[in-house]
């Protein structure tokens, strides 16, 4: 039997999570499902499986036509609907029209992103070759906004008073939902794009253009909005934009972040809440040593680590200006990042760290000034959609960590990860994620039931989040 349609690339997804379950299978179909999910075949096997459910044929083929973007264990749906081997979730696609539209949207996204692939690769490399630290992403701002303008988006540069922030949007029809996309841009001082934000920036514009193309092609009402978010390495760019109302009109906002890990893997667990603290000691060259205060605070915090919970992290550096070994330093600065598994623990830990800073000032006679920027809340998951809640837990956002190939021990914020972030292999992995994000975002726009379930699950988590009240002067972006 010849296949009649294709569903595009769904790399890095198992069949179990990829295909909605709306049909009960025969026992034979169940056996074939288990055979397909577990093994990994090479392309040379030319494996073809056919299932029957209610007289409808289902054929799964491996991706012979674009194997360069897919691994040997990836599969595509070529016709029919999949059988189910478990009770369908409440948000399963039971409407045949919705199902058919999803198939066509997947083909549109696949074709568009394959077409854009060389341009997106060049965009990523250009940003990688021009690393810029937080709030200084002028080159990235210019090339990304120019790219989106070329693809028909309405662009606002220097958005909401931030020199390197930007917004681009495209609308189809009236009354549809609004999908947001984030593009991070900044690099790390000294080691460049060691967190892969060149890939995030590239992926974001790829998602936006693919979604726009699908909305236009299939006449789906809705809007896609993409934000260029500066200063993610400590500056809290998204929190500033949030407080200024940049996310107000979005129903869902998506992005994905590269990390190290096994090929074709992704992490959807939690992350820590974080608070950055800036501390300055002022002494006198006549006998009040600011460096002594900084060292005392540093040592106190190091001793405190023995008493912290295993999931807490405290790390910092000491800096100064106009120091000389034969002059008493009258100024010393520390920058610390405090992390805990949740908001309540973070507030408690920050209070303990503050006491170390004040104690050092008291012991040395120095004056101390402590400032804190916007705190990030911990990542929370959603039972329907993998959801990354923004720093204030007020908007639905998808932000899985997706692996790119790296050298051994080449995790984020290392020179090895900087090198990995410009490789062809990293681009290929990111393009797979880009297709997945585009299709996830489109489903939110065209499938009302799915969106309602996603939002209901999000709202259900608010009560638990409200139990941990911010305090101690920490700004959580509210």
PDB file of C-alpha atoms in Angstrom, residues 90-324:
ATOM      1  CA  UNK A  90      -8.946  14.471  28.327  1.00  0.00           C
ATOM      2  CA  UNK A  91      -7.165  16.687  25.833  1.00  0.00           C
ATOM      3  CA  UNK A  92      -6.798  14.027  23.091  1.00  0.00           C
ATOM      4  CA  UNK A  93      -7.868  15.063  19.615  1.00  0.00           C
ATOM      5  CA  UNK A  94     -11.270  13.450  19.023  1.00  0.00           C
ATOM      6  CA  UNK A  95     -12.457  15.839  16.314  1.00  0.00           C
ATOM      7  CA  UNK A  96     -11.508  14.481  12.900  1.00  0.00           C
ATOM      8  CA  UNK A  97     -11.344  17.979  11.423  1.00  0.00           C
ATOM      9  CA  UNK A  98      -8.939  19.116  14.126  1.00  0.00           C
ATOM     10  CA  UNK A  99      -6.874  15.993  13.527  1.00  0.00           C
ATOM     11  CA  UNK A 100      -6.751  16.584   9.775  1.00  0.00           C
ATOM     12  CA  UNK A 101      -5.787  20.232  10.285  1.00  0.00           C
ATOM     13  CA  UNK A 102      -2.962  19.177  12.583  1.00  0.00           C
ATOM     14  CA  UNK A 103      -1.590  16.887   9.861  1.00  0.00           C
ATOM     15  CA  UNK A 104      -1.610  19.707   7.313  1.00  0.00           C
ATOM     16  CA  UNK A 105      -0.063  22.181   9.750  1.00  0.00           C
ATOM     17  CA  UNK A 106       2.750  19.748  10.476  1.00  0.00           C
ATOM     18  CA  UNK A 107       3.526  19.493   6.768  1.00  0.00           C
ATOM     19  CA  UNK A 108       3.499  23.285   6.406  1.00  0.00           C
ATOM     20  CA  UNK A 109       5.836  23.797   9.372  1.00  0.00           C
ATOM     21  CA  UNK A 110       8.186  21.075   8.182  1.00  0.00           C
ATOM     22  CA  UNK A 111       8.438  22.510   4.670  1.00  0.00           C
ATOM     23  CA  UNK A 112       8.897  26.098   5.834  1.00  0.00           C
ATOM     24  CA  UNK A 113      11.609  25.346   8.355  1.00  0.00           C
ATOM     25  CA  UNK A 114      13.440  23.125   5.881  1.00  0.00           C
ATOM     26  CA  UNK A 115      13.340  26.055   3.462  1.00  0.00           C
ATOM     27  CA  UNK A 116      14.602  28.490   6.119  1.00  0.00           C
ATOM     28  CA  UNK A 117      17.293  26.162   7.428  1.00  0.00           C
ATOM     29  CA  UNK A 118      20.301  27.751   5.631  1.00  0.00           C
ATOM     30  CA  UNK A 119      19.190  31.280   6.572  1.00  0.00           C
ATOM     31  CA  UNK A 120      18.662  30.331  10.204  1.00  0.00           C
ATOM     32  CA  UNK A 121      22.057  28.639  10.330  1.00  0.00           C
ATOM     33  CA  UNK A 122      23.729  31.799   9.016  1.00  0.00           C
ATOM     34  CA  UNK A 123      21.799  33.934  11.518  1.00  0.00           C
ATOM     35  CA  UNK A 124      22.927  31.772  14.426  1.00  0.00           C
ATOM     36  CA  UNK A 125      26.583  31.886  13.333  1.00  0.00           C
ATOM     37  CA  UNK A 126      26.526  35.663  12.881  1.00  0.00           C
ATOM     38  CA  UNK A 127      25.226  36.161  16.436  1.00  0.00           C
ATOM     39  CA  UNK A 128      27.713  33.613  17.795  1.00  0.00           C
ATOM     40  CA  UNK A 129      30.572  35.461  16.082  1.00  0.00           C
ATOM     41  CA  UNK A 130      29.491  38.776  17.651  1.00  0.00           C
ATOM     42  CA  UNK A 131      29.001  37.943  21.377  1.00  0.00           C
ATOM     43  CA  UNK A 132      27.459  40.777  23.373  1.00  0.00           C
ATOM     44  CA  UNK A 133      26.802  40.896  27.111  1.00  0.00           C
ATOM     45  CA  UNK A 134      23.519  41.896  28.737  1.00  0.00           C
ATOM     46  CA  UNK A 135      21.850  45.122  27.594  1.00  0.00           C
ATOM     47  CA  UNK A 136      24.557  45.531  24.931  1.00  0.00           C
ATOM     48  CA  UNK A 137      23.120  43.155  22.312  1.00  0.00           C
ATOM     49  CA  UNK A 138      23.081  45.814  19.592  1.00  0.00           C
ATOM     50  CA  UNK A 139      24.255  43.589  16.737  1.00  0.00           C
ATOM     51  CA  UNK A 140      21.829  40.799  17.620  1.00  0.00           C
ATOM     52  CA  UNK A 141      19.012  43.340  17.940  1.00  0.00           C
ATOM     53  CA  UNK A 142      19.674  44.660  14.447  1.00  0.00           C
ATOM     54  CA  UNK A 143      20.097  41.367  12.563  1.00  0.00           C
ATOM     55  CA  UNK A 144      17.100  39.688  14.199  1.00  0.00           C
ATOM     56  CA  UNK A 145      14.708  42.581  13.633  1.00  0.00           C
ATOM     57  CA  UNK A 146      15.875  42.925  10.030  1.00  0.00           C
ATOM     58  CA  UNK A 147      15.258  39.203   9.450  1.00  0.00           C
ATOM     59  CA  UNK A 148      11.720  39.391  10.797  1.00  0.00           C
ATOM     60  CA  UNK A 149      10.921  42.517   8.818  1.00  0.00           C
ATOM     61  CA  UNK A 150      12.000  40.696   5.664  1.00  0.00           C
ATOM     62  CA  UNK A 151       9.455  37.998   6.516  1.00  0.00           C
ATOM     63  CA  UNK A 152       6.534  40.395   6.857  1.00  0.00           C
ATOM     64  CA  UNK A 153       6.451  41.046  10.612  1.00  0.00           C
ATOM     65  CA  UNK A 154       5.586  44.395  12.146  1.00  0.00           C
ATOM     66  CA  UNK A 155       8.703  45.222  14.167  1.00  0.00           C
ATOM     67  CA  UNK A 156       9.175  47.539  17.146  1.00  0.00           C
ATOM     68  CA  UNK A 157      12.828  48.215  17.889  1.00  0.00           C
ATOM     69  CA  UNK A 158      14.184  49.355  21.303  1.00  0.00           C
ATOM     70  CA  UNK A 159      10.967  48.037  22.817  1.00  0.00           C
ATOM     71  CA  UNK A 160       9.517  49.585  25.987  1.00  0.00           C
ATOM     72  CA  UNK A 161      12.527  51.786  26.584  1.00  0.00           C
ATOM     73  CA  UNK A 162      15.102  48.972  26.572  1.00  0.00           C
ATOM     74  CA  UNK A 163      17.752  49.722  23.966  1.00  0.00           C
ATOM     75  CA  UNK A 164      18.271  46.130  22.848  1.00  0.00           C
ATOM     76  CA  UNK A 165      14.787  44.711  23.423  1.00  0.00           C
ATOM     77  CA  UNK A 166      12.449  44.330  20.450  1.00  0.00           C
ATOM     78  CA  UNK A 167       9.018  43.012  19.494  1.00  0.00           C
ATOM     79  CA  UNK A 168       7.755  41.600  16.207  1.00  0.00           C
ATOM     80  CA  UNK A 169       4.203  40.457  15.478  1.00  0.00           C
ATOM     81  CA  UNK A 170       1.968  39.107  12.748  1.00  0.00           C
ATOM     82  CA  UNK A 171      -1.821  38.748  12.885  1.00  0.00           C
ATOM     83  CA  UNK A 172      -4.302  36.732  10.825  1.00  0.00           C
ATOM     84  CA  UNK A 173      -8.037  37.430  11.050  1.00  0.00           C
ATOM     85  CA  UNK A 174      -9.784  38.488  14.249  1.00  0.00           C
ATOM     86  CA  UNK A 175     -10.595  36.913  17.588  1.00  0.00           C
ATOM     87  CA  UNK A 176      -7.869  34.291  17.715  1.00  0.00           C
ATOM     88  CA  UNK A 177      -5.489  33.532  20.544  1.00  0.00           C
ATOM     89  CA  UNK A 178      -2.007  35.044  20.877  1.00  0.00           C
ATOM     90  CA  UNK A 179       1.148  32.925  20.856  1.00  0.00           C
ATOM     91  CA  UNK A 180       4.321  34.447  22.264  1.00  0.00           C
ATOM     92  CA  UNK A 181       7.899  33.401  21.516  1.00  0.00           C
ATOM     93  CA  UNK A 182      11.086  34.391  23.351  1.00  0.00           C
ATOM     94  CA  UNK A 183      14.472  34.985  21.708  1.00  0.00           C
ATOM     95  CA  UNK A 184      17.359  35.407  24.126  1.00  0.00           C
ATOM     96  CA  UNK A 185      20.485  37.074  22.733  1.00  0.00           C
ATOM     97  CA  UNK A 186      23.189  37.855  25.298  1.00  0.00           C
ATOM     98  CA  UNK A 187      26.525  36.152  25.796  1.00  0.00           C
ATOM     99  CA  UNK A 188      28.727  35.646  28.855  1.00  0.00           C
ATOM    100  CA  UNK A 189      31.687  37.908  29.677  1.00  0.00           C
ATOM    101  CA  UNK A 190      34.961  36.421  28.500  1.00  0.00           C
ATOM    102  CA  UNK A 191      33.671  33.169  26.996  1.00  0.00           C
ATOM    103  CA  UNK A 192      31.002  34.283  24.528  1.00  0.00           C
ATOM    104  CA  UNK A 193      27.912  32.224  23.776  1.00  0.00           C
ATOM    105  CA  UNK A 194      28.611  29.577  26.391  1.00  0.00           C
ATOM    106  CA  UNK A 195      24.887  29.267  27.101  1.00  0.00           C
ATOM    107  CA  UNK A 196      23.821  28.921  23.477  1.00  0.00           C
ATOM    108  CA  UNK A 197      21.679  32.044  23.250  1.00  0.00           C
ATOM    109  CA  UNK A 198      22.585  32.301  19.569  1.00  0.00           C
ATOM    110  CA  UNK A 199      20.584  29.071  19.154  1.00  0.00           C
ATOM    111  CA  UNK A 200      17.681  30.395  21.235  1.00  0.00           C
ATOM    112  CA  UNK A 201      17.574  33.574  19.134  1.00  0.00           C
ATOM    113  CA  UNK A 202      17.639  31.592  15.888  1.00  0.00           C
ATOM    114  CA  UNK A 203      15.050  29.102  17.084  1.00  0.00           C
ATOM    115  CA  UNK A 204      12.716  31.869  18.227  1.00  0.00           C
ATOM    116  CA  UNK A 205      12.574  33.575  14.850  1.00  0.00           C
ATOM    117  CA  UNK A 206      12.235  30.168  13.179  1.00  0.00           C
ATOM    118  CA  UNK A 207       9.204  29.343  15.336  1.00  0.00           C
ATOM    119  CA  UNK A 208       7.646  32.747  14.650  1.00  0.00           C
ATOM    120  CA  UNK A 209       8.051  32.577  10.869  1.00  0.00           C
ATOM    121  CA  UNK A 210       6.838  28.967  10.707  1.00  0.00           C
ATOM    122  CA  UNK A 211       3.747  29.756  12.790  1.00  0.00           C
ATOM    123  CA  UNK A 212       3.016  32.850  10.693  1.00  0.00           C
ATOM    124  CA  UNK A 213       3.272  30.783   7.509  1.00  0.00           C
ATOM    125  CA  UNK A 214       0.912  28.133   8.881  1.00  0.00           C
ATOM    126  CA  UNK A 215      -1.656  30.711  10.030  1.00  0.00           C
ATOM    127  CA  UNK A 216      -1.663  32.365   6.608  1.00  0.00           C
ATOM    128  CA  UNK A 217      -1.652  29.142   4.605  1.00  0.00           C
ATOM    129  CA  UNK A 218      -4.548  27.586   6.516  1.00  0.00           C
ATOM    130  CA  UNK A 219      -6.414  30.821   7.329  1.00  0.00           C
ATOM    131  CA  UNK A 220      -6.343  30.327  11.095  1.00  0.00           C
ATOM    132  CA  UNK A 221      -7.195  33.411  13.158  1.00  0.00           C
ATOM    133  CA  UNK A 222      -4.524  34.295  15.648  1.00  0.00           C
ATOM    134  CA  UNK A 223      -1.410  36.304  16.339  1.00  0.00           C
ATOM    135  CA  UNK A 224       2.224  35.376  16.866  1.00  0.00           C
ATOM    136  CA  UNK A 225       4.389  37.773  18.883  1.00  0.00           C
ATOM    137  CA  UNK A 226       8.126  37.322  19.336  1.00  0.00           C
ATOM    138  CA  UNK A 227      10.153  39.238  21.904  1.00  0.00           C
ATOM    139  CA  UNK A 228      13.877  39.856  21.903  1.00  0.00           C
ATOM    140  CA  UNK A 229      14.710  39.547  25.595  1.00  0.00           C
ATOM    141  CA  UNK A 230      18.020  41.143  26.625  1.00  0.00           C
ATOM    142  CA  UNK A 231      20.231  40.452  29.622  1.00  0.00           C
ATOM    143  CA  UNK A 232      19.213  36.927  30.573  1.00  0.00           C
ATOM    144  CA  UNK A 233      22.601  36.229  32.153  1.00  0.00           C
ATOM    145  CA  UNK A 234      21.810  38.062  35.360  1.00  0.00           C
ATOM    146  CA  UNK A 235      20.010  41.185  34.171  1.00  0.00           C
ATOM    147  CA  UNK A 236      16.460  39.867  34.346  1.00  0.00           C
ATOM    148  CA  UNK A 237      15.445  41.065  30.907  1.00  0.00           C
ATOM    149  CA  UNK A 238      12.204  39.096  30.834  1.00  0.00           C
ATOM    150  CA  UNK A 239      11.192  40.342  34.273  1.00  0.00           C
ATOM    151  CA  UNK A 240      11.658  43.957  33.220  1.00  0.00           C
ATOM    152  CA  UNK A 241       9.601  43.327  30.094  1.00  0.00           C
ATOM    153  CA  UNK A 242       6.977  41.542  32.164  1.00  0.00           C
ATOM    154  CA  UNK A 243       6.627  44.473  34.545  1.00  0.00           C
ATOM    155  CA  UNK A 244       6.332  46.816  31.584  1.00  0.00           C
ATOM    156  CA  UNK A 245       3.458  44.770  30.129  1.00  0.00           C
ATOM    157  CA  UNK A 246       5.237  43.042  27.233  1.00  0.00           C
ATOM    158  CA  UNK A 247       3.538  39.696  27.917  1.00  0.00           C
ATOM    159  CA  UNK A 248       0.114  41.053  28.767  1.00  0.00           C
ATOM    160  CA  UNK A 249      -1.628  40.078  25.525  1.00  0.00           C
ATOM    161  CA  UNK A 250      -0.135  36.568  25.246  1.00  0.00           C
ATOM    162  CA  UNK A 251      -2.052  33.385  26.003  1.00  0.00           C
ATOM    163  CA  UNK A 252       1.035  31.160  25.884  1.00  0.00           C
ATOM    164  CA  UNK A 253       4.718  31.912  25.327  1.00  0.00           C
ATOM    165  CA  UNK A 254       7.224  29.293  24.142  1.00  0.00           C
ATOM    166  CA  UNK A 255      10.972  28.827  23.999  1.00  0.00           C
ATOM    167  CA  UNK A 256      13.585  26.144  24.531  1.00  0.00           C
ATOM    168  CA  UNK A 257      17.084  26.349  26.010  1.00  0.00           C
ATOM    169  CA  UNK A 258      20.085  24.291  24.861  1.00  0.00           C
ATOM    170  CA  UNK A 259      22.047  22.237  27.335  1.00  0.00           C
ATOM    171  CA  UNK A 260      24.476  19.337  27.316  1.00  0.00           C
ATOM    172  CA  UNK A 261      23.230  15.757  27.378  1.00  0.00           C
ATOM    173  CA  UNK A 262      22.693  12.608  25.403  1.00  0.00           C
ATOM    174  CA  UNK A 263      21.752  12.943  21.753  1.00  0.00           C
ATOM    175  CA  UNK A 264      18.029  13.522  21.092  1.00  0.00           C
ATOM    176  CA  UNK A 265      17.330  14.063  24.808  1.00  0.00           C
ATOM    177  CA  UNK A 266      15.416  16.799  26.590  1.00  0.00           C
ATOM    178  CA  UNK A 267      14.808  17.660  30.236  1.00  0.00           C
ATOM    179  CA  UNK A 268      11.424  18.767  31.523  1.00  0.00           C
ATOM    180  CA  UNK A 269      12.121  18.802  35.235  1.00  0.00           C
ATOM    181  CA  UNK A 270      12.147  21.783  37.543  1.00  0.00           C
ATOM    182  CA  UNK A 271      14.817  24.446  38.049  1.00  0.00           C
ATOM    183  CA  UNK A 272      15.824  26.548  41.010  1.00  0.00           C
ATOM    184  CA  UNK A 273      14.619  29.962  42.098  1.00  0.00           C
ATOM    185  CA  UNK A 274      17.477  32.461  41.989  1.00  0.00           C
ATOM    186  CA  UNK A 275      18.400  35.837  43.459  1.00  0.00           C
ATOM    187  CA  UNK A 276      21.463  37.891  42.507  1.00  0.00           C
ATOM    188  CA  UNK A 277      22.951  40.096  45.244  1.00  0.00           C
ATOM    189  CA  UNK A 278      25.378  42.994  44.771  1.00  0.00           C
ATOM    190  CA  UNK A 279      27.351  43.904  47.892  1.00  0.00           C
ATOM    191  CA  UNK A 280      29.745  46.815  48.372  1.00  0.00           C
ATOM    192  CA  UNK A 281      31.984  47.468  51.388  1.00  0.00           C
ATOM    193  CA  UNK A 282      33.400  50.914  51.976  1.00  0.00           C
ATOM    194  CA  UNK A 283      36.349  51.415  54.326  1.00  0.00           C
ATOM    195  CA  UNK A 284      39.157  53.939  54.753  1.00  0.00           C
ATOM    196  CA  UNK A 285      42.741  53.855  53.605  1.00  0.00           C
ATOM    197  CA  UNK A 286      43.621  55.104  57.080  1.00  0.00           C
ATOM    198  CA  UNK A 287      42.837  51.741  58.630  1.00  0.00           C
ATOM    199  CA  UNK A 288      39.434  50.264  57.741  1.00  0.00           C
ATOM    200  CA  UNK A 289      40.051  47.468  55.261  1.00  0.00           C
ATOM    201  CA  UNK A 290      37.165  46.800  52.842  1.00  0.00           C
ATOM    202  CA  UNK A 291      38.916  43.753  51.439  1.00  0.00           C
ATOM    203  CA  UNK A 292      39.010  42.218  54.911  1.00  0.00           C
ATOM    204  CA  UNK A 293      35.232  42.665  55.094  1.00  0.00           C
ATOM    205  CA  UNK A 294      34.762  40.962  51.727  1.00  0.00           C
ATOM    206  CA  UNK A 295      37.016  38.050  52.659  1.00  0.00           C
ATOM    207  CA  UNK A 296      35.263  37.661  56.009  1.00  0.00           C
ATOM    208  CA  UNK A 297      31.857  37.540  54.327  1.00  0.00           C
ATOM    209  CA  UNK A 298      33.140  35.101  51.714  1.00  0.00           C
ATOM    210  CA  UNK A 299      34.533  32.795  54.413  1.00  0.00           C
ATOM    211  CA  UNK A 300      31.334  32.976  56.487  1.00  0.00           C
ATOM    212  CA  UNK A 301      29.225  31.983  53.507  1.00  0.00           C
ATOM    213  CA  UNK A 302      31.596  29.126  52.682  1.00  0.00           C
ATOM    214  CA  UNK A 303      31.173  27.825  56.242  1.00  0.00           C
ATOM    215  CA  UNK A 304      27.402  28.234  56.000  1.00  0.00           C
ATOM    216  CA  UNK A 305      27.279  25.877  52.990  1.00  0.00           C
ATOM    217  CA  UNK A 306      27.742  22.908  55.316  1.00  0.00           C
ATOM    218  CA  UNK A 307      24.377  23.678  56.893  1.00  0.00           C
ATOM    219  CA  UNK A 308      22.412  24.222  53.673  1.00  0.00           C
ATOM    220  CA  UNK A 309      19.932  21.840  52.074  1.00  0.00           C
ATOM    221  CA  UNK A 310      21.384  19.701  49.269  1.00  0.00           C
ATOM    222  CA  UNK A 311      19.349  21.551  46.625  1.00  0.00           C
ATOM    223  CA  UNK A 312      20.586  25.017  47.673  1.00  0.00           C
ATOM    224  CA  UNK A 313      23.437  26.777  45.866  1.00  0.00           C
ATOM    225  CA  UNK A 314      25.446  29.883  46.803  1.00  0.00           C
ATOM    226  CA  UNK A 315      28.274  31.147  44.605  1.00  0.00           C
ATOM    227  CA  UNK A 316      30.031  34.492  44.293  1.00  0.00           C
ATOM    228  CA  UNK A 317      33.112  36.531  43.424  1.00  0.00           C
ATOM    229  CA  UNK A 318      35.119  39.377  45.006  1.00  0.00           C
ATOM    230  CA  UNK A 319      36.086  42.457  42.977  1.00  0.00           C
ATOM    231  CA  UNK A 320      37.727  45.797  43.685  1.00  0.00           C
ATOM    232  CA  UNK A 321      39.175  48.904  42.113  1.00  0.00           C
ATOM    233  CA  UNK A 322      42.516  50.737  42.514  1.00  0.00           C
ATOM    234  CA  UNK A 323      43.913  48.028  44.747  1.00  0.00           C
ATOM    235  CA  UNK A 324      47.609  47.851  45.594  1.00  0.00           C
TER     236      UNK A 324
END
